mmCIF file of C-alpha atoms and ligand atoms in Angstrom:
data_model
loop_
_atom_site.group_PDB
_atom_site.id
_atom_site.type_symbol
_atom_site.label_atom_id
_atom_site.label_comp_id
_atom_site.label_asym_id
_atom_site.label_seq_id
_atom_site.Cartn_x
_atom_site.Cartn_y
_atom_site.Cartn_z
ATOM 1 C CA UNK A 1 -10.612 -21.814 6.695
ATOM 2 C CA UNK A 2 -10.525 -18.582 8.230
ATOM 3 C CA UNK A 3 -8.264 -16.725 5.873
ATOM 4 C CA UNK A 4 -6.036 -14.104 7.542
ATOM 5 C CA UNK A 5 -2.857 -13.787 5.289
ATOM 6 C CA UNK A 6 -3.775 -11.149 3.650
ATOM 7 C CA UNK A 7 -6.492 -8.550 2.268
ATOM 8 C CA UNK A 8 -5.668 -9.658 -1.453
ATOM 9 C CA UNK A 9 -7.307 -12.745 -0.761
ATOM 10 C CA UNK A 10 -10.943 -11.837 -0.937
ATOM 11 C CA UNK A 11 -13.336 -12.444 -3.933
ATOM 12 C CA UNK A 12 -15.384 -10.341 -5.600
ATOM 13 C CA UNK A 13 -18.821 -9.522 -4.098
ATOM 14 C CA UNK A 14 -22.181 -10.394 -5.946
ATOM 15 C CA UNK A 15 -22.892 -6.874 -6.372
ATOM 16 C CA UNK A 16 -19.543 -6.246 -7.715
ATOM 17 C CA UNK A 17 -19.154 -9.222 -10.175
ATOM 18 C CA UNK A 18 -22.584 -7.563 -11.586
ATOM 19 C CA UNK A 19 -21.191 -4.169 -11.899
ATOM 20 C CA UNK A 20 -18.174 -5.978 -14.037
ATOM 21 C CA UNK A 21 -20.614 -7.500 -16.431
ATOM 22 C CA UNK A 22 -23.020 -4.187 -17.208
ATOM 23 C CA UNK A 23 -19.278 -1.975 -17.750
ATOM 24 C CA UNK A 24 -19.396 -0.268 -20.875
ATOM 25 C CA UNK A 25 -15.638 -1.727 -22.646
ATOM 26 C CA UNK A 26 -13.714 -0.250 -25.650
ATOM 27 C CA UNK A 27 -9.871 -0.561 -26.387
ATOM 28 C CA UNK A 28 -8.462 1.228 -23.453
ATOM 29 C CA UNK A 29 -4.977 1.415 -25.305
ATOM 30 C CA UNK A 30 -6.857 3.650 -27.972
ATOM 31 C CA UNK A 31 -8.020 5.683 -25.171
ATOM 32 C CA UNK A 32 -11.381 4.397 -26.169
ATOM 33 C CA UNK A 33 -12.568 2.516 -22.618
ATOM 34 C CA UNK A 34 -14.867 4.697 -20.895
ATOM 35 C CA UNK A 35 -15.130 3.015 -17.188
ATOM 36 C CA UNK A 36 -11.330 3.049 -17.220
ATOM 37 C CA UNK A 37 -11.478 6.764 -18.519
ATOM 38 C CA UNK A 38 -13.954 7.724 -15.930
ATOM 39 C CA UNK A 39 -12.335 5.933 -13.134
ATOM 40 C CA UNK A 40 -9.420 7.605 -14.185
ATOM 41 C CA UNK A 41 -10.868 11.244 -13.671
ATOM 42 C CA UNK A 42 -12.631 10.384 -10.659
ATOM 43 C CA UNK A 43 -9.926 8.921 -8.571
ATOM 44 C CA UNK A 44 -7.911 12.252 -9.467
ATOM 45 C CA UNK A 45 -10.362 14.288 -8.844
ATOM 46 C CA UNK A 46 -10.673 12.573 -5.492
ATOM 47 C CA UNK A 47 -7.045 13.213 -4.350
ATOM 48 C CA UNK A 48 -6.626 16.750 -5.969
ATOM 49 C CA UNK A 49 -4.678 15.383 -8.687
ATOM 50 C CA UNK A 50 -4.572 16.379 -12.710
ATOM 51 C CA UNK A 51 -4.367 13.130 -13.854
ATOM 52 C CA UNK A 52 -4.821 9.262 -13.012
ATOM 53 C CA UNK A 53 -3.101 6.011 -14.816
ATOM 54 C CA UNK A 54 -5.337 2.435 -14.572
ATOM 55 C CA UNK A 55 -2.487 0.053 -14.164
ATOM 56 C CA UNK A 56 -2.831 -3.754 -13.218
ATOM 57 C CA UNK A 57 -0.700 -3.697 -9.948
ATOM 58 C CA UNK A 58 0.640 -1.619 -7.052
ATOM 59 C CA UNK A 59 3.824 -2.714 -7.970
ATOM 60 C CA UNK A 60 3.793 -1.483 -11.386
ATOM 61 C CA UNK A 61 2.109 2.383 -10.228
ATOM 62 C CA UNK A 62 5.286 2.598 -7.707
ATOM 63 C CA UNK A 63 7.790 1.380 -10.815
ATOM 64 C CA UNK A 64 6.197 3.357 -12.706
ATOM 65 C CA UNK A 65 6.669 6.803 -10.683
ATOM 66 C CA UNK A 66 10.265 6.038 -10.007
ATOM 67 C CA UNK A 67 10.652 5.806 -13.518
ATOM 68 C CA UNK A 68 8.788 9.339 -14.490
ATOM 69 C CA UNK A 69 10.198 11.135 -11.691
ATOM 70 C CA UNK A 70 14.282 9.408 -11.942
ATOM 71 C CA UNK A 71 16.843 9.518 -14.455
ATOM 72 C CA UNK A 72 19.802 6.666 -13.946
ATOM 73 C CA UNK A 73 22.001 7.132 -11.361
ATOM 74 C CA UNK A 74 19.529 9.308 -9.462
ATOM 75 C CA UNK A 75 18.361 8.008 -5.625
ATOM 76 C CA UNK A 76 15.360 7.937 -3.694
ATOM 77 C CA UNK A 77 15.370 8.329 0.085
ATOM 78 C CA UNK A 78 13.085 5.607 1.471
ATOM 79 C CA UNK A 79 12.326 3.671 4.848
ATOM 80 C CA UNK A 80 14.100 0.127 4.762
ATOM 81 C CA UNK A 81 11.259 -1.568 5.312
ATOM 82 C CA UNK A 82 9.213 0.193 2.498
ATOM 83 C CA UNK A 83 7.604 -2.116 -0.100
ATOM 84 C CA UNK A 84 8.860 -0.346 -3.003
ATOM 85 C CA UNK A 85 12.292 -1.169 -1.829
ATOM 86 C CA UNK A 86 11.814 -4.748 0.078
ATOM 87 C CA UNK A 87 9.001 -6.528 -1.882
ATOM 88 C CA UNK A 88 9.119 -5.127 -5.788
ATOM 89 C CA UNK A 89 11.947 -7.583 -6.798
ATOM 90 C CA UNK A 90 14.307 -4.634 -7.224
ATOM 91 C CA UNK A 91 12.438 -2.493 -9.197
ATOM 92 C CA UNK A 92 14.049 0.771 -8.847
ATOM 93 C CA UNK A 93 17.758 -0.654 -10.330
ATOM 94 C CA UNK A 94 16.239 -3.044 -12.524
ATOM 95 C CA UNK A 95 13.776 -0.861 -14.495
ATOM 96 C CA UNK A 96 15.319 2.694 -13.705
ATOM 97 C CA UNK A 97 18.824 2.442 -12.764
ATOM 98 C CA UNK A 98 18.038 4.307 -9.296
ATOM 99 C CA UNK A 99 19.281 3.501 -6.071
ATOM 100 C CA UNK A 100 17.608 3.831 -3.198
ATOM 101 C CA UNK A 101 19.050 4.972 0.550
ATOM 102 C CA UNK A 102 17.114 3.533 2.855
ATOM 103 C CA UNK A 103 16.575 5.245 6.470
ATOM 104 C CA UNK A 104 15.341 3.379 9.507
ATOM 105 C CA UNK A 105 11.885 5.061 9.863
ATOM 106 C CA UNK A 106 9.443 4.290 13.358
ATOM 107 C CA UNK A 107 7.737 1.309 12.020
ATOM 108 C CA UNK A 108 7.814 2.279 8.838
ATOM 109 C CA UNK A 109 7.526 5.971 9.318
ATOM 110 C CA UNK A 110 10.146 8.542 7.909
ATOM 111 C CA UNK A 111 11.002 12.090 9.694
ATOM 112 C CA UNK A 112 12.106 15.344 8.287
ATOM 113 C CA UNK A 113 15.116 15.196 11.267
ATOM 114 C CA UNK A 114 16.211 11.584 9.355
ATOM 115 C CA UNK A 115 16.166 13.139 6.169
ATOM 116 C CA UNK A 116 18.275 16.223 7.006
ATOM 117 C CA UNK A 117 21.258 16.155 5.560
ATOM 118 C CA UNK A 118 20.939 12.795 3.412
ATOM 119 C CA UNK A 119 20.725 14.718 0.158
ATOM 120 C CA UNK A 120 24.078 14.236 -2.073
ATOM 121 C CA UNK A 121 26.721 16.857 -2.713
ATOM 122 C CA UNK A 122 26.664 18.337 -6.582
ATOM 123 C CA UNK A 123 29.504 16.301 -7.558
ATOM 124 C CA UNK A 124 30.388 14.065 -10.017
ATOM 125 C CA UNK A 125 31.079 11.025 -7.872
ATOM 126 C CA UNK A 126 28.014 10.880 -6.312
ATOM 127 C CA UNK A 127 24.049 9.500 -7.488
ATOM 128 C CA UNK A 128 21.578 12.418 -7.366
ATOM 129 C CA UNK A 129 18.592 12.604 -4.684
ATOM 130 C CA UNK A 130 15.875 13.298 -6.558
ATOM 131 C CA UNK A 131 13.128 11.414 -5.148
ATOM 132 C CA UNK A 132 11.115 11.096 -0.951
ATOM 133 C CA UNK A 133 8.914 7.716 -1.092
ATOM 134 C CA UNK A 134 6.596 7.470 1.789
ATOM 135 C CA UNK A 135 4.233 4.609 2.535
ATOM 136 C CA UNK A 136 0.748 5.054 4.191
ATOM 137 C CA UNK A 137 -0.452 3.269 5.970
ATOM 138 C CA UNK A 138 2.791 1.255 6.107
ATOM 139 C CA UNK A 139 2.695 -2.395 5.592
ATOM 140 C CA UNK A 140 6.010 -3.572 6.934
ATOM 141 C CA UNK A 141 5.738 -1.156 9.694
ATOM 142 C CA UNK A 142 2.495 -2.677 11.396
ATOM 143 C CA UNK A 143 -0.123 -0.676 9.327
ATOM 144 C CA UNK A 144 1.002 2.330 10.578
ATOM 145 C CA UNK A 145 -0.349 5.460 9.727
ATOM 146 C CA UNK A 146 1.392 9.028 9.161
ATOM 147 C CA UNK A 147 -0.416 11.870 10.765
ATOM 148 C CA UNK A 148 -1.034 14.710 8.033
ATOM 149 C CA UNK A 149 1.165 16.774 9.820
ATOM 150 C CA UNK A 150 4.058 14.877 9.529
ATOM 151 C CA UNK A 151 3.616 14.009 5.930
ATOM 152 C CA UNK A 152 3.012 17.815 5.613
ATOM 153 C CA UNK A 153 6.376 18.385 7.212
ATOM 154 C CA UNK A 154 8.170 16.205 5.028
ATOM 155 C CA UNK A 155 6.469 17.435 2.032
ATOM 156 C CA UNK A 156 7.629 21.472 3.022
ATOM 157 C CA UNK A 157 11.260 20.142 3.583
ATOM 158 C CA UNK A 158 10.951 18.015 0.391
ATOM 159 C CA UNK A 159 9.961 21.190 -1.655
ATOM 160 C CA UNK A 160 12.486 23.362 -0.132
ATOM 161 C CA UNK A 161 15.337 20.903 -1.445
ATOM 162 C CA UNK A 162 13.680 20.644 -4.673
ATOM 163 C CA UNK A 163 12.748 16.666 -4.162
ATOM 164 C CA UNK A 164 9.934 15.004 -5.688
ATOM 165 C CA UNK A 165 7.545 13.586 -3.262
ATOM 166 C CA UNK A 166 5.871 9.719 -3.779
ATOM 167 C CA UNK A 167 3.391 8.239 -2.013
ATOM 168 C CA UNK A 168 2.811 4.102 -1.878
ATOM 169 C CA UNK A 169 -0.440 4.794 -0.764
ATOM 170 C CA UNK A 170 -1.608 0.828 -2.350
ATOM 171 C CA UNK A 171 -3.372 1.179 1.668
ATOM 172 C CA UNK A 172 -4.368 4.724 1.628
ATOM 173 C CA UNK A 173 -8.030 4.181 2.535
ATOM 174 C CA UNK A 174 -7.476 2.741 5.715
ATOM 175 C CA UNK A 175 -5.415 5.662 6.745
ATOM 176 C CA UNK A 176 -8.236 7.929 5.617
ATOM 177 C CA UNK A 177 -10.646 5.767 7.404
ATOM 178 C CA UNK A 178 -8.784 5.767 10.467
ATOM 179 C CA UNK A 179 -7.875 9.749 10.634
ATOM 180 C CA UNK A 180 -10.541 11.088 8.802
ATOM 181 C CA UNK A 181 -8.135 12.870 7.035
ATOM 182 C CA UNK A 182 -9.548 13.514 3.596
ATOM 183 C CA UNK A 183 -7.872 11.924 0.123
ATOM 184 C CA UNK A 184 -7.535 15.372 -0.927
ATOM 185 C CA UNK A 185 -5.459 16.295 2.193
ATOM 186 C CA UNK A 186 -3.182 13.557 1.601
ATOM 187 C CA UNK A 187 -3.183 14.444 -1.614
ATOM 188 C CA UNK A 188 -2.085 18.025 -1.673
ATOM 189 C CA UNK A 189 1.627 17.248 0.104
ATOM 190 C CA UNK A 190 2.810 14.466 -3.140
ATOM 191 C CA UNK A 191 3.682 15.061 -6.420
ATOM 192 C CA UNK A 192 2.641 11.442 -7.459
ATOM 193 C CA UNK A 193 0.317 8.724 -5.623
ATOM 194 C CA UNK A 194 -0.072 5.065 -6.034
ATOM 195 C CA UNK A 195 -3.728 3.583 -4.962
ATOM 196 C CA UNK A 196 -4.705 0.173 -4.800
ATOM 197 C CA UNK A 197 -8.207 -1.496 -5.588
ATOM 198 C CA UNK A 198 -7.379 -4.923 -4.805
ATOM 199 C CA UNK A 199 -5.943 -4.851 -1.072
ATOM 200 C CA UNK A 200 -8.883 -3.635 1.992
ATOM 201 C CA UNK A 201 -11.093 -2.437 -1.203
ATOM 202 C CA UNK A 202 -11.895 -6.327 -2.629
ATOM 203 C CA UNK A 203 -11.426 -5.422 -6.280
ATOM 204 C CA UNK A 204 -10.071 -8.323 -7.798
ATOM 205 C CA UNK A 205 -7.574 -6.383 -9.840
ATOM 206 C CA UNK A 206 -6.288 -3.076 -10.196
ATOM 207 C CA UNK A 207 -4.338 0.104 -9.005
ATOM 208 C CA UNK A 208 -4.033 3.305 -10.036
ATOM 209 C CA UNK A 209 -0.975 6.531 -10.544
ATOM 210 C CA UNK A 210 -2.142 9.775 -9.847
ATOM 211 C CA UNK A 211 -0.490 12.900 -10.647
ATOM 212 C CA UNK A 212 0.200 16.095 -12.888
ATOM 213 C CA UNK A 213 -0.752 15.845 -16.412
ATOM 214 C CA UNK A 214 2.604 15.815 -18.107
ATOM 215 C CA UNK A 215 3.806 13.083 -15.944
ATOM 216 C CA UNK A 216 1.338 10.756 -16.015
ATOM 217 C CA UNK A 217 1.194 11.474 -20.142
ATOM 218 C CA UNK A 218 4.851 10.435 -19.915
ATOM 219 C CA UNK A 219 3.641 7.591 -17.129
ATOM 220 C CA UNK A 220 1.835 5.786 -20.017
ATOM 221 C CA UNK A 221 4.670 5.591 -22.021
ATOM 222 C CA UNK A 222 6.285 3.690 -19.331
ATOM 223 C CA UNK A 223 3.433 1.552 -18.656
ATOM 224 C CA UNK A 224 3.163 0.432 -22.116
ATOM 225 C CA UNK A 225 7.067 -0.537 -21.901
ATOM 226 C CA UNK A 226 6.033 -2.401 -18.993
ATOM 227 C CA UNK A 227 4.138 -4.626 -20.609
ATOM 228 C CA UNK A 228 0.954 -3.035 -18.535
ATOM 229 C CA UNK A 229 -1.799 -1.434 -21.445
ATOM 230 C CA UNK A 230 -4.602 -3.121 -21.641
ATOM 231 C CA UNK A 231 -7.718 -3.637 -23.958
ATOM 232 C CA UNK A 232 -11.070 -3.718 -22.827
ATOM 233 C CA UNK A 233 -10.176 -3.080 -19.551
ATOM 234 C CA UNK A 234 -13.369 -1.391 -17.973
ATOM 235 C CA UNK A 235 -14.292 -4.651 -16.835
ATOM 236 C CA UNK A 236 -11.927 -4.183 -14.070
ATOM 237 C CA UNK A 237 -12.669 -0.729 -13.505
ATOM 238 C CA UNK A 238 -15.957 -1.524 -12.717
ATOM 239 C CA UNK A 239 -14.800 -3.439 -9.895
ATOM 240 C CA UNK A 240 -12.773 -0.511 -8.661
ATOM 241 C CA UNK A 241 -15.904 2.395 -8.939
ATOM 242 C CA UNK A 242 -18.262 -0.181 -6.680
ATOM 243 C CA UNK A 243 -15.628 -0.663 -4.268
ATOM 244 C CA UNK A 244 -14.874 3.132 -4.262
ATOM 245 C CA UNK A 245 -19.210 3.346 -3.801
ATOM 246 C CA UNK A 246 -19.310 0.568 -1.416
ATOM 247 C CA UNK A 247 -15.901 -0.859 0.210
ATOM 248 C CA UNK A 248 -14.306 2.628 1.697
ATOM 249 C CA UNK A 249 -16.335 3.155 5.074
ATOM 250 C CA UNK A 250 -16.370 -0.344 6.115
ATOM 251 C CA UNK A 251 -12.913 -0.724 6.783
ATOM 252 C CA UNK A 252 -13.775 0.614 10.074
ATOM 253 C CA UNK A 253 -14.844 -2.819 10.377
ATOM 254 C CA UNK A 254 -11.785 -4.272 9.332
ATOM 255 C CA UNK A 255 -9.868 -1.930 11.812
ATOM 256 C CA UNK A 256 -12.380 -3.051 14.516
ATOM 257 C CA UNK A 257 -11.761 -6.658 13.868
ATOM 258 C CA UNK A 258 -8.394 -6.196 13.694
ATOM 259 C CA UNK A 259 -7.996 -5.400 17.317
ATOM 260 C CA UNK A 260 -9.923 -8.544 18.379
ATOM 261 C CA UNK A 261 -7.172 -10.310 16.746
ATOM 262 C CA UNK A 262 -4.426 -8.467 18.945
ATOM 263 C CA UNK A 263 -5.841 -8.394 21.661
ATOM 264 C CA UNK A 264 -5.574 -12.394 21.184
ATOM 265 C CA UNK A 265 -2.118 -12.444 20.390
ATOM 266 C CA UNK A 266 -1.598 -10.279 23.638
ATOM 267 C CA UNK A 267 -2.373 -12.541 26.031
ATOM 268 C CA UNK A 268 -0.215 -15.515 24.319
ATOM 269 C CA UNK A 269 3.155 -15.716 26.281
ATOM 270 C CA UNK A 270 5.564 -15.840 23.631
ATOM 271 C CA UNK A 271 3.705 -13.610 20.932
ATOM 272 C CA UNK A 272 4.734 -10.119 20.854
ATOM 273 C CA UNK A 273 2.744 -7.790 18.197
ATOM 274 C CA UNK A 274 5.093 -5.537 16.606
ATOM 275 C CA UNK A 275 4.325 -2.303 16.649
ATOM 276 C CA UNK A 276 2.634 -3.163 20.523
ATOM 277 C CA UNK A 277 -0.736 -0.826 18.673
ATOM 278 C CA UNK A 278 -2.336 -2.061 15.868
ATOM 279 C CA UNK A 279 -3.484 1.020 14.539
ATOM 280 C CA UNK A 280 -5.399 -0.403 11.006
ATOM 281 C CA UNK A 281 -6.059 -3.995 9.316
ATOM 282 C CA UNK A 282 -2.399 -5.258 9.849
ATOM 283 C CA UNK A 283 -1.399 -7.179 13.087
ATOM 284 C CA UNK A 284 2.279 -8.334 12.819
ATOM 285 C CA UNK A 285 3.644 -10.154 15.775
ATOM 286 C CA UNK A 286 6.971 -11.686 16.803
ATOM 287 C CA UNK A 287 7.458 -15.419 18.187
ATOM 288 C CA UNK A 288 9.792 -16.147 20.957
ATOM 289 C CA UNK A 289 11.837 -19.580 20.418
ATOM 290 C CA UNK A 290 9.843 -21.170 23.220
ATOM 291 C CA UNK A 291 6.652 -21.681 20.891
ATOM 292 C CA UNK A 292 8.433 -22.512 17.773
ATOM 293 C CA UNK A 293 9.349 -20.848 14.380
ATOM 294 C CA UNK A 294 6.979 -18.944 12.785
ATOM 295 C CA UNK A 295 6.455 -20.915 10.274
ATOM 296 C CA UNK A 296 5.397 -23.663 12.962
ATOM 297 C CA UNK A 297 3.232 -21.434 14.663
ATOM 298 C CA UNK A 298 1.406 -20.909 11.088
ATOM 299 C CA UNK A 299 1.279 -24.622 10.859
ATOM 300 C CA UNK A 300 -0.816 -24.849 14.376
ATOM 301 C CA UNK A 301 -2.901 -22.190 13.631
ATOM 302 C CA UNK A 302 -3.814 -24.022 9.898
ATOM 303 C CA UNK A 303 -4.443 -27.264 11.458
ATOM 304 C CA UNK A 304 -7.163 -25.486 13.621
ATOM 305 C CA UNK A 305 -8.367 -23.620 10.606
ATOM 306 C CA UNK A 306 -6.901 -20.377 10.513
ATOM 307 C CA UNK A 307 -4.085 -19.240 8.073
ATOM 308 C CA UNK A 308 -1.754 -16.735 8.803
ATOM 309 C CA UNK A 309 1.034 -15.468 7.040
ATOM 310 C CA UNK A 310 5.045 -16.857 8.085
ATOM 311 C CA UNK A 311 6.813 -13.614 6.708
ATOM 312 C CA UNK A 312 10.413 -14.289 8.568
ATOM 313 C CA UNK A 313 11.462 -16.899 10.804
ATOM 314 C CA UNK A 314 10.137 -15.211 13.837
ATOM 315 C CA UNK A 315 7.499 -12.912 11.907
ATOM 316 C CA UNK A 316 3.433 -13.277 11.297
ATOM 317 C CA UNK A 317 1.127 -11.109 9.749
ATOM 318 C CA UNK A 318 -2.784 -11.540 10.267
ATOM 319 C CA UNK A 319 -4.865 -9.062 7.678
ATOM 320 C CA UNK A 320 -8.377 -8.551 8.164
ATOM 321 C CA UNK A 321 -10.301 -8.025 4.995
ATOM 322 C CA UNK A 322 -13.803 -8.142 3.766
ATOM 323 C CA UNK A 323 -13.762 -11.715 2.770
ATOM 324 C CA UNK A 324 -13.452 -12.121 7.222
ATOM 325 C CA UNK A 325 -16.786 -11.443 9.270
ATOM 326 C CA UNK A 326 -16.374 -10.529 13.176
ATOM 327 C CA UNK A 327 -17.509 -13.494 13.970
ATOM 328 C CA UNK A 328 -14.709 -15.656 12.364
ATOM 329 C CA UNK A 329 -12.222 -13.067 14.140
ATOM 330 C CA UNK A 330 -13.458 -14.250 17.149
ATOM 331 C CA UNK A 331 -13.024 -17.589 16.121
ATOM 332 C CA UNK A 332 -9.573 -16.974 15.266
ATOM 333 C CA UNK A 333 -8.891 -15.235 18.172
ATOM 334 C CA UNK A 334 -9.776 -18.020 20.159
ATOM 335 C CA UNK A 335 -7.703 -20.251 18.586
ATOM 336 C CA UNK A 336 -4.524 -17.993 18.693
ATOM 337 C CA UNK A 337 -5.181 -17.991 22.779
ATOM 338 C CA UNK A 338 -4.916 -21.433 22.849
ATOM 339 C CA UNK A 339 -1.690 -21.172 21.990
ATOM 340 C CA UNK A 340 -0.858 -20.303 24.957
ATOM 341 C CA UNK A 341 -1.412 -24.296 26.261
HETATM 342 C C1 PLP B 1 0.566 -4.805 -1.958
HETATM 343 C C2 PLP B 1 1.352 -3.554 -1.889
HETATM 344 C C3 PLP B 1 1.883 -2.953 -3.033
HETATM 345 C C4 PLP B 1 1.885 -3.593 -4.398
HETATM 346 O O1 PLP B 1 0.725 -4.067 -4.852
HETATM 347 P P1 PLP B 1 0.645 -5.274 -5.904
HETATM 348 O O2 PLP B 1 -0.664 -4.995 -6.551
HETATM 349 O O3 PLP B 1 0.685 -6.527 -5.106
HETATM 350 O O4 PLP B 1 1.783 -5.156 -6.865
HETATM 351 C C5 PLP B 1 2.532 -1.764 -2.903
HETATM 352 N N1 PLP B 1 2.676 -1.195 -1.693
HETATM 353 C C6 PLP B 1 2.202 -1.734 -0.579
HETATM 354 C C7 PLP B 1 2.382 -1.028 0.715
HETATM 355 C C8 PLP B 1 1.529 -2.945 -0.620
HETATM 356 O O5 PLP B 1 1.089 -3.499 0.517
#
């Protein structure tokens, strides 16, 4: 099978799985782990950041900055299609009492003109803004990427309004891959940053909140509430340094491969990719009635060995990911033409 539903599938490398077993461990609640403490420093010090939090999911470093940067009844402005709003179960009311006011972003990206004028009044009847989320690249929105001078915008107009800035940045290496825009760039315009090991980087687990001191002191308070401290943890931080030493650069391949897969789902009457440029690893296209539901254009594509991801009755996502060679996206891509007969 010629797995394309997501970059989470992939499994660690030889050379990683031998990193894991020569970590140094200790009790990383007491502090006491020292691949998990080191990992911590050096992904700060990678984005320009005091401070970094080794949490077990993406999903728990976004609920987790809500929480440090929200009080109840405060409100984050967000795109609709963001993943901290669509795909983390309701996070944001559930585990902070926030609301969130989503704005229709270009695939997935926000603008300061959409954000003028959103914030609240000072009055009693109305939720506080408190908090910009932006998401780069953006999953939802095709893999999109922000340009640092937009996020740079946003972050000067965020400031000015005295807003917190958040980035979802669980895909933040393929935007640095693909502008050569630095970590510490991207860095400098966000208060707080969410990483994640385990998507295009092949760790098997992991993610990571970056930020100023005091916040991500309070930050693992929260974690421990939510159930995410952990013991001898450096295991999995071992996995994250080699694929920090070894897994960055080559998502140019991923990117590369990426396109072979569009280009494919081009020439299929009845496929439409969605944005029409894949600019990273994610190629999400629409299907027209004519060839089916999505999910029955999955079920083609499985019985000729590829799987793709149904994500809406007329939505697929392909992912290419380490665990994919360029050779099996040419496979794959010549399967998805055949759709076309
Ligand atoms: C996968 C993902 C997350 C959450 O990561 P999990 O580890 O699955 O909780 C957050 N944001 C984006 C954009 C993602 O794609």
């Amino acid at each position: 099978m010629i797995d394309l539903r997501s970059d989470t599938v992939t499994k660690p490398t030889p050379g990683m799985l031998a990193a894991m077993m020569r970590a140094a461990v200790g009790d990383d609640v007491l502090g006491e782990d020292p691949t998990v403490n080191e990992l911590e420093r050096r992904v700060a010090a990678l984005f320009g950041q005091e401070a970094g939090l080794f949490v077990p999911s993406g999903t728990m470093a976004n609920q987790i900055a809500v929480r440090v940067h929200c009080r109840p009844q405060d409100e984050i402005l967000i795109d609709s299609t963001s993943h901290i709003y669509l795909w983390e179960a309701g996070g944001p009311a559930a585990l902070s009492g926030v609301t969130c006011r989503t704005l229709e972003g270009r695939h997935g990206r926000l603008s300061v003109a959409q954000l003028e004028g959103k914030i609240r009044p000072d009055d009693m009847h109305a939720v506080r803004t408190r908090l910009v989320c932006l998401e780069n690249t953006h999953n939802r929105g095709g893999g999109t990427v922000y340009s640092l001078h937009e996020v740079q915008a946003i972050a000067a107009w965020a400031r000015q309004h005295h807003l917190a800035m958040h980035l979802d940045g669980a895909r933040i290496w393929n935007a640095m891959v693909k502008t050569g825009v630095r970590a510490d760039q991207w860095g400098q315009a966000f208060d707080t940053i969410a990483v994640c090991f385990s998507k295009g980087l092949g760790a098997p687990v992991g993610s990571m909140l970056l930020g100023p001191r005091d916040l991500i002191s309070y930050g693992r308070r929260i974690r421990k509430l939510f159930g995410g401290a952990m013991r001898q943890v450096g295991y999995l931080a071992a996995a994250c340094h080699y694929a920090l030493d070894h897994h960055i650069e080559r998502l140019a391949e991923d990117h590369a491969n990426a396109q072979i897969i569009a280009q494919a789902v081009a020439t299929v009457p009845g496929l439409r990719l969605t944005p029409p440029e894949v600019e990273t690893n994610l190629v999400w296209f629409e299907v027209h009635p004519s060839l089916g539901t999505a999910q029955q254009v999955a079920e083609r594509l499985r019985s000729q060995g590829v799987l793709v991801a149904a994500l809406g009755t007329n939505v697929i996502r392909a992912v290419t990911h380490l665990d994919v060679s360029r050779e099996q996206c040419h496979q794959a891509a010549a399967i998805i033409r055949q759709l076309a007969q």
